[in-house]
CSV table of C-alpha atoms in Angstrom, one decimal:
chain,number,residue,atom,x,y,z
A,66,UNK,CA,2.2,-26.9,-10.1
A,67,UNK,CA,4.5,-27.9,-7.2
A,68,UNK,CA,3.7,-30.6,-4.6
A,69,UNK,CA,4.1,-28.3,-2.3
A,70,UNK,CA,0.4,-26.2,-3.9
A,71,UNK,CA,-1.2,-29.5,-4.6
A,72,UNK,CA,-0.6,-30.7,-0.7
A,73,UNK,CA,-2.0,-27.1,0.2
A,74,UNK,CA,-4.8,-27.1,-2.3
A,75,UNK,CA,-5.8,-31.1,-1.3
A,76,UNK,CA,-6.1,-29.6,2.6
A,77,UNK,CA,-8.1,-26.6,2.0
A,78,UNK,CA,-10.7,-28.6,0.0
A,79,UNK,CA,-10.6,-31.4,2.8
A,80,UNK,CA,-11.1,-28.7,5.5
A,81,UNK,CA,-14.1,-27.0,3.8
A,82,UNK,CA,-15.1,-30.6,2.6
A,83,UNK,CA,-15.2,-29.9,-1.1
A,84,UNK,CA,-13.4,-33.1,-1.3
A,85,UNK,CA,-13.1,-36.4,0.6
A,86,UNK,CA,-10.9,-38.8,0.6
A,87,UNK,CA,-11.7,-42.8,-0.8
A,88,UNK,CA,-9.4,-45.4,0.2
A,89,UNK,CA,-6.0,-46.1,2.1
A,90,UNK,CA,-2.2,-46.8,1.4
A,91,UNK,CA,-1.3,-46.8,-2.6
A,92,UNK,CA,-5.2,-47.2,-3.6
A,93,UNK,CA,-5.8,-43.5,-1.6
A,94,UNK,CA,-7.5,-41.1,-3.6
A,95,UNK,CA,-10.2,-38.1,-3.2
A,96,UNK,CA,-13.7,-37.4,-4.8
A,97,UNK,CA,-16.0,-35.0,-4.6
A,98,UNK,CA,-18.1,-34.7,-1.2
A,99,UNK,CA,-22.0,-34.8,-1.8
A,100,UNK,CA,-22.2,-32.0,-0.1
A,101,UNK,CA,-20.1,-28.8,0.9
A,102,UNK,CA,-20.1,-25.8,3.0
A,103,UNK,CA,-20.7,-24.1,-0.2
A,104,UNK,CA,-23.9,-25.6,-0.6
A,105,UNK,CA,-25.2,-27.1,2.6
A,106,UNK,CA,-26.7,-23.9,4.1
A,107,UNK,CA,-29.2,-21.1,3.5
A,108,UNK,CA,-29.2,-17.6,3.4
A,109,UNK,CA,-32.4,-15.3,4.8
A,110,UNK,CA,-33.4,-12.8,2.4
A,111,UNK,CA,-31.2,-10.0,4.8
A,112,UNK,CA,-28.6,-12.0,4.3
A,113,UNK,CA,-28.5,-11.3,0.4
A,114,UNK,CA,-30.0,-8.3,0.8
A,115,UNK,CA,-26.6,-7.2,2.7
A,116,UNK,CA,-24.1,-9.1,0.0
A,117,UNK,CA,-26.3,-6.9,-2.5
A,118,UNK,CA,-25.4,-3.4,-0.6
A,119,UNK,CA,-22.0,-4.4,0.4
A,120,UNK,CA,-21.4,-4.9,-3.2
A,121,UNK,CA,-23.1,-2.0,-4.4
A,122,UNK,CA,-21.1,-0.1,-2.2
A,123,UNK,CA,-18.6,-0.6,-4.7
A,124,UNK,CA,-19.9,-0.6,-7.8
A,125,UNK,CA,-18.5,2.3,-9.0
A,126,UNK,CA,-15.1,1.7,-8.0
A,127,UNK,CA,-13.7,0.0,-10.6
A,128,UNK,CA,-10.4,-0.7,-8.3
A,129,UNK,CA,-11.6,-2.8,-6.0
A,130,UNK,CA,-10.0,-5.8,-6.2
A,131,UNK,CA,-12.4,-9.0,-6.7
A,132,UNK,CA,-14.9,-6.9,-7.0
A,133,UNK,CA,-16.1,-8.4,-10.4
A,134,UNK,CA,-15.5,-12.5,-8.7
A,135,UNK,CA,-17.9,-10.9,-5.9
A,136,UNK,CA,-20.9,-9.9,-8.2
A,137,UNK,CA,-20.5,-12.4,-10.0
A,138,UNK,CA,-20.9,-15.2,-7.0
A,139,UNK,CA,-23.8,-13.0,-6.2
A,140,UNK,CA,-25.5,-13.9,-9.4
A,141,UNK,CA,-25.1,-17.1,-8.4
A,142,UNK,CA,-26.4,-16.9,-5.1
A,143,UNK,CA,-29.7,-14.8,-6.3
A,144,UNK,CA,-30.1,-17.6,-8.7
A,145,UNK,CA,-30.5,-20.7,-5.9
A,146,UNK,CA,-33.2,-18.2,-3.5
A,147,UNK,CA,-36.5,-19.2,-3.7
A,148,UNK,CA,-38.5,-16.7,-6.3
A,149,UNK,CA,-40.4,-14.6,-3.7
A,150,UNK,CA,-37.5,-13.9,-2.2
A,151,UNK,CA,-36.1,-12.9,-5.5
A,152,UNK,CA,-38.9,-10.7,-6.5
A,153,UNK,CA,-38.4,-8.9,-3.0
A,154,UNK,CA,-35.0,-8.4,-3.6
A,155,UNK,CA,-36.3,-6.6,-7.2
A,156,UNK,CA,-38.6,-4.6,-5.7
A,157,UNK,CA,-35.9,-2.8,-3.4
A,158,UNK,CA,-34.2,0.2,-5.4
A,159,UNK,CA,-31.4,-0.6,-3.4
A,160,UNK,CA,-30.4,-4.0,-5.3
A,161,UNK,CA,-31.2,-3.3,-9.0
A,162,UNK,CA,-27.5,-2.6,-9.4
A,163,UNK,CA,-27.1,-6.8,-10.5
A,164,UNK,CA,-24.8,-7.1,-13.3
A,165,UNK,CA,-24.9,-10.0,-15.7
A,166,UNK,CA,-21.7,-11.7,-15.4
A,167,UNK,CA,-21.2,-11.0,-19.2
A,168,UNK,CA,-21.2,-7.4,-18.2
A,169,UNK,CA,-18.5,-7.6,-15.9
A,170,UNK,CA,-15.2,-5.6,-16.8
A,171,UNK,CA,-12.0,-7.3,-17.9
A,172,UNK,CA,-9.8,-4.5,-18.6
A,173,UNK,CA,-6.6,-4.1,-17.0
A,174,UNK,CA,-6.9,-2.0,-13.6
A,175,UNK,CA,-5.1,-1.6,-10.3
A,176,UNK,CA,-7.7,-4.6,-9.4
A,177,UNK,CA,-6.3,-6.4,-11.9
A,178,UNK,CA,-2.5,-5.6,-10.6
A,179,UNK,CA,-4.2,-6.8,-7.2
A,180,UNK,CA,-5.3,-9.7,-8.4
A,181,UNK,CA,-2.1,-10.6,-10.3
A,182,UNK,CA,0.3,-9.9,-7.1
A,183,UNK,CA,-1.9,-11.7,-5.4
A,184,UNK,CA,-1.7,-15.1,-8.1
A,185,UNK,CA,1.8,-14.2,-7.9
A,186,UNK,CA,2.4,-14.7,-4.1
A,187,UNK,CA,0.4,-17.8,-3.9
A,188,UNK,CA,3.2,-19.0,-6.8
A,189,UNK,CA,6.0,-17.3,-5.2
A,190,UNK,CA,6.7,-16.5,-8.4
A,191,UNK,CA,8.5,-12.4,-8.4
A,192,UNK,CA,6.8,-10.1,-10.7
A,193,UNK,CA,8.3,-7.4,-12.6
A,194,UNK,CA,6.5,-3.9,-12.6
A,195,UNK,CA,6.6,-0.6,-13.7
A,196,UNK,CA,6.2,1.7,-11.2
A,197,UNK,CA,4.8,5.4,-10.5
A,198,UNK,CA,7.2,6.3,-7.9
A,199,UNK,CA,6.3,9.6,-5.5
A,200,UNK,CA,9.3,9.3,-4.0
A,201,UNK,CA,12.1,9.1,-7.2
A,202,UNK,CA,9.5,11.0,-9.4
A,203,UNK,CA,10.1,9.2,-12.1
A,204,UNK,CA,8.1,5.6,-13.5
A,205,UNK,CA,10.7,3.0,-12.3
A,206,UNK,CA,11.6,-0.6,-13.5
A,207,UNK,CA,12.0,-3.3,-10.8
A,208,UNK,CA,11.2,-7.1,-9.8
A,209,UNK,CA,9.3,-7.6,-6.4
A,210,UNK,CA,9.3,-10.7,-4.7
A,211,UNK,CA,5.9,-10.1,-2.6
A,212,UNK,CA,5.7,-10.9,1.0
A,213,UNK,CA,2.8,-9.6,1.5
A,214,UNK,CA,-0.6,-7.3,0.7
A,215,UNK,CA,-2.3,-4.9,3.1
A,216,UNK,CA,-5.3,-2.3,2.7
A,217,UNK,CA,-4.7,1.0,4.6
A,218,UNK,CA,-6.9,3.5,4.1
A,219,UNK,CA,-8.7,2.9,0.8
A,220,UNK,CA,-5.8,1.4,-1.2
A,221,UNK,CA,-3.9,-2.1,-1.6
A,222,UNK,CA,-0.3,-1.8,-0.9
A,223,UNK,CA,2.6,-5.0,-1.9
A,224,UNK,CA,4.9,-5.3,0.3
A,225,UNK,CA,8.0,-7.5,-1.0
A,226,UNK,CA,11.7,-7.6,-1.6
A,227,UNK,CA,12.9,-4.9,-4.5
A,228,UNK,CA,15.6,-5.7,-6.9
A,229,UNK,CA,16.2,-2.2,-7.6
A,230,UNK,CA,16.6,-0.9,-4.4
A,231,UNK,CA,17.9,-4.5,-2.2
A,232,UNK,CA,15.6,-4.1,0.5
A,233,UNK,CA,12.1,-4.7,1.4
A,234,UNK,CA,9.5,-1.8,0.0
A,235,UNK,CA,5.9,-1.0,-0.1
A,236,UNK,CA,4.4,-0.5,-3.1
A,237,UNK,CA,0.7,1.2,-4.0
A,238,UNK,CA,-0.8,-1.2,-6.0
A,239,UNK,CA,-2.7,1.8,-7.9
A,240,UNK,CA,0.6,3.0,-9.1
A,241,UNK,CA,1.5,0.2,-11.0
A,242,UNK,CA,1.5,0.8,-14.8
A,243,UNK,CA,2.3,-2.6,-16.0
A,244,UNK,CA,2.7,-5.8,-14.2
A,245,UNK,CA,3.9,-9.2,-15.5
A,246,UNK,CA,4.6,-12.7,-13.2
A,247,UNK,CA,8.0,-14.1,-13.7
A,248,UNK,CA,6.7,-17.7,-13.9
A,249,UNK,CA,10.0,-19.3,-14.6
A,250,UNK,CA,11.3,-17.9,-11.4
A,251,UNK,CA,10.3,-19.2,-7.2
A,252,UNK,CA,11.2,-17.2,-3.9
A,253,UNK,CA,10.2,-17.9,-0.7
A,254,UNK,CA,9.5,-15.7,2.1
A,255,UNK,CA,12.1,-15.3,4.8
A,256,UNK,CA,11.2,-17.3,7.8
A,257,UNK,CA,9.7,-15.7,10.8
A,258,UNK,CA,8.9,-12.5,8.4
A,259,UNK,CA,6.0,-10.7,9.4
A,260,UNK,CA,3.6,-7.6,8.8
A,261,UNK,CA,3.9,-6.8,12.6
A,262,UNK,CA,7.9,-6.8,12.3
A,263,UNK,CA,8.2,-5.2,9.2
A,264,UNK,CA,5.9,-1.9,10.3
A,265,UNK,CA,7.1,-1.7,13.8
A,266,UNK,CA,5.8,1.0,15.5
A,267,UNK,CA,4.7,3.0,12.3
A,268,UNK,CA,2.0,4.8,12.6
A,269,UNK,CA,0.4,3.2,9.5
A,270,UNK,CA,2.7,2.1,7.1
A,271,UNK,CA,5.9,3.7,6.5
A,272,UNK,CA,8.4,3.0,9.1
A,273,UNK,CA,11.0,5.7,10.1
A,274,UNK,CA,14.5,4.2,11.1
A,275,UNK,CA,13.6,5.6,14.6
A,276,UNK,CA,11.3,5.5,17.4
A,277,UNK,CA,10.1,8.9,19.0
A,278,UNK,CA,7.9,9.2,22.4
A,279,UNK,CA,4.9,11.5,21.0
A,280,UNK,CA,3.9,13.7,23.8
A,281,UNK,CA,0.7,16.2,22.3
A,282,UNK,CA,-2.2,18.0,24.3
A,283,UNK,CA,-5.3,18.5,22.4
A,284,UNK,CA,-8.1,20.8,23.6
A,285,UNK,CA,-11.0,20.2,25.0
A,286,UNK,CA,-13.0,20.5,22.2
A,287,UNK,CA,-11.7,17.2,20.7
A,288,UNK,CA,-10.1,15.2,23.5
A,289,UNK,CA,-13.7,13.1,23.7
A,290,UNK,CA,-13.0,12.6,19.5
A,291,UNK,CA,-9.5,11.5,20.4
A,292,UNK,CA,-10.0,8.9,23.3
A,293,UNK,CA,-12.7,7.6,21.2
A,294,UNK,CA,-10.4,5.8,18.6
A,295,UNK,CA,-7.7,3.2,18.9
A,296,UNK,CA,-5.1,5.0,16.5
A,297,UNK,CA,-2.0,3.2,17.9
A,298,UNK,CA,-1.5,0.1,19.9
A,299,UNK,CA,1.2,2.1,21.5
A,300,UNK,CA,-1.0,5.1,22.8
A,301,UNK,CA,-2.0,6.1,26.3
A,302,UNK,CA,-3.8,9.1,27.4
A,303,UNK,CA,-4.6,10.9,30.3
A,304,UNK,CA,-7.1,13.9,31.2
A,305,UNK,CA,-6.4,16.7,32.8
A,306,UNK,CA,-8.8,19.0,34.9
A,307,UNK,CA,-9.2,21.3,32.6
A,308,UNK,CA,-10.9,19.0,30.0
A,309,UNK,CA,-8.1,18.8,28.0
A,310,UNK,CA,-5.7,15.2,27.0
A,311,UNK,CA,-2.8,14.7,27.2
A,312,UNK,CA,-2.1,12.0,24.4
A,313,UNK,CA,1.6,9.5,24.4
A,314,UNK,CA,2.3,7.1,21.6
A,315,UNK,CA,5.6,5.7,20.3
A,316,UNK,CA,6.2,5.9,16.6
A,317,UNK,CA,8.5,4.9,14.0
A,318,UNK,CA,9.4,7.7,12.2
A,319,UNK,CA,7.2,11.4,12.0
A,320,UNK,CA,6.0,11.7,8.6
A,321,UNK,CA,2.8,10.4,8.8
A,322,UNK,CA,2.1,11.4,12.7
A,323,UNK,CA,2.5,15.2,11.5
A,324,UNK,CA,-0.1,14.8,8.7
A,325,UNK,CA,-3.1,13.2,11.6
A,326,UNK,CA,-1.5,16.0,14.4
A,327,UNK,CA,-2.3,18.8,11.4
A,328,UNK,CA,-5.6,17.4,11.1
A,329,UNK,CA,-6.9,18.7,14.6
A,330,UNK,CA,-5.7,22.2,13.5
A,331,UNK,CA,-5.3,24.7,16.7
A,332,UNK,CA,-7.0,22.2,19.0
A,333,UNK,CA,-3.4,20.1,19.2
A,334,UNK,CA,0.1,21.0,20.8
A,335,UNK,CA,3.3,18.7,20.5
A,336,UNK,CA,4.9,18.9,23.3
A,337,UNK,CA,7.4,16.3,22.7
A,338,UNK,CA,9.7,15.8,21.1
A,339,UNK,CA,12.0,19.0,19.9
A,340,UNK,CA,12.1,17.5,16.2
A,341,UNK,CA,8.1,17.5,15.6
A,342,UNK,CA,7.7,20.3,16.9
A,343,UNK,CA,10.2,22.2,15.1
A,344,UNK,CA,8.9,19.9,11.7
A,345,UNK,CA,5.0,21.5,12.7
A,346,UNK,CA,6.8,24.8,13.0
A,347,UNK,CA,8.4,25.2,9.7
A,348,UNK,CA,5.1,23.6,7.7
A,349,UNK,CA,3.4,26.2,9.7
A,350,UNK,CA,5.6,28.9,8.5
A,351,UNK,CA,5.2,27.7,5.0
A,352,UNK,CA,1.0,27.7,5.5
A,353,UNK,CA,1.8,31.5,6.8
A,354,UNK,CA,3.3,32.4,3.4
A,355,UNK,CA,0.5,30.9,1.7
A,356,UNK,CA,-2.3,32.4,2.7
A,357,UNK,CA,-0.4,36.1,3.9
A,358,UNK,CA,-0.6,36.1,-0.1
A,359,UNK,CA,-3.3,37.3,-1.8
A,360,UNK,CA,-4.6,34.0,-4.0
A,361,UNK,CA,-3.8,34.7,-7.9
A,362,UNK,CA,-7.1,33.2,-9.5
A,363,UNK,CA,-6.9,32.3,-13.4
């Protein structure tokens, strides 16, 4: 590895005081600590008990990433509790999920991919992919440099530099069909690069090329739903008397906007601007012809 990864590596495990350090000048050199934050401490039987459910939780999702480095470290843990509070933990339905760490899956999965991208980026080594693109409907060759990795709404997206198409993409991690790490090959990340630049003012995580001041009135029925959430860190909203909101954010683009607006069915008005509403008007027209149309069931 680079000097670069041992100087990071030797200052992570002097942080967390994994290791310390013997010595000065040329006879410096680091050992083990006695003890660690990874050992020096004790959990309460809630404590495990919500590791157990959290993990659980996920069990059956086989594409959650270090899902399989989680149960197993909960193994470990269960294994340094005192035995009462072991047998407790057994006697709760909730926990019996506990794999053996030989049971644990190794076959290759988008957590896999994850975990890969991820080895990758600490490397900044590029990987090379093959990719399920929605967009070019067709499975797509390219090399990423990854920037970056970001969960949105139940899956892991890359976010890196693409050969293929010279700019800066995101990429679902659960569309990758095959991955490998160009080991022979280093990148660094443009300085001063940032999530927070690259999404602007997207309203999750695909950026238009312009900004649009969202005017839209919902109803009263859902106004109390609405100003309940932080959707946008651009969003205001103000009531009107007859229980209704009127609701302004600034976006980056109006793909994904349309889809949350569509969600609140005829409880939600755009009012600005011309394009989304004439974009809600011509899905809506397309919705008409749908169900106008008797439903052909085979």
């Amino acid at each position: 590895m680079t000097q670069e990864t041992v100087r990071r590596h030797l200052k992570f495990f002097l942080e967390y005081r994994i290791l310390r350090v013997l010595g000065s000048g040329k006879d410096k050199c680091y050992i083990c600590a006695e003890k660690n934050i990874f050992t020096n401490f004790q959990l309460q039987y809630w404590e495990i008990l919500a590791l157990s459910l959290l993990c659980s939780e996920q069990v059956q999702n086989q594409e959650t990433p270090l899902l399989n480095h989680a149960l197993s470290a909960l193994v470990k843990l269960r294994q340094t509790i005192p035995e009462s509070v072991r047998k407790r933990l057994d006697s709760n339905d909730w926990t019996k999920f506990i794999i053996s760490p030989k049971e644990l899956s190794t076959t290759e999965n988008p957590c896999t991919f994850y975990e890969m991208t991820y080895q990758a980026r600490e490397n900044k080594c590029p990987i090379h992919i093959k990719y399920e693109s929605f967009s070019e409907r067709d499975i797509i060759d390219t090399i990423i440099y990854p920037y970056s990795m970001v969960y949105y709404r139940r899956a892991w997206y890359v976010i890196g530099l693409s050969e293929k198409h010279h700019q800066v993409r995101t990429f679902h991690v659960g569309r990758i069909h095959h991955l490998d790490i160009l080991t022979d090959t280093k990148y660094t990340v443009p300085y001063g690069w940032s999530l927070d630049k690259y999404f602007g003012n997207a309203w999750g995580i695909i950026r238009g090329a312009k900004d649009y001041h969202v005017i839209i009135r919902f109803l009263p029925l859902v106004a109390k739903n609405v100003i309940s959430t932080k959707w946008h860190k651009t969003q205001e909203a103000f009531w009107n008397k007859d229980g209704s909101l009127i609701f302004h954010v600034t976006v980056s683009g109006l793909q994904e906007i349309i889809w949350w607006i569509f969600g609140y069915a005829d409880q939600a008005e755009v009012l600005h601007p011309e394009e989304l509403r004439a974009m809600m008007q011509e899905k809506l027209k397309k919705m008409n012809q749908i169900y106008m149309t008797p439903p052909e069931i085979t």
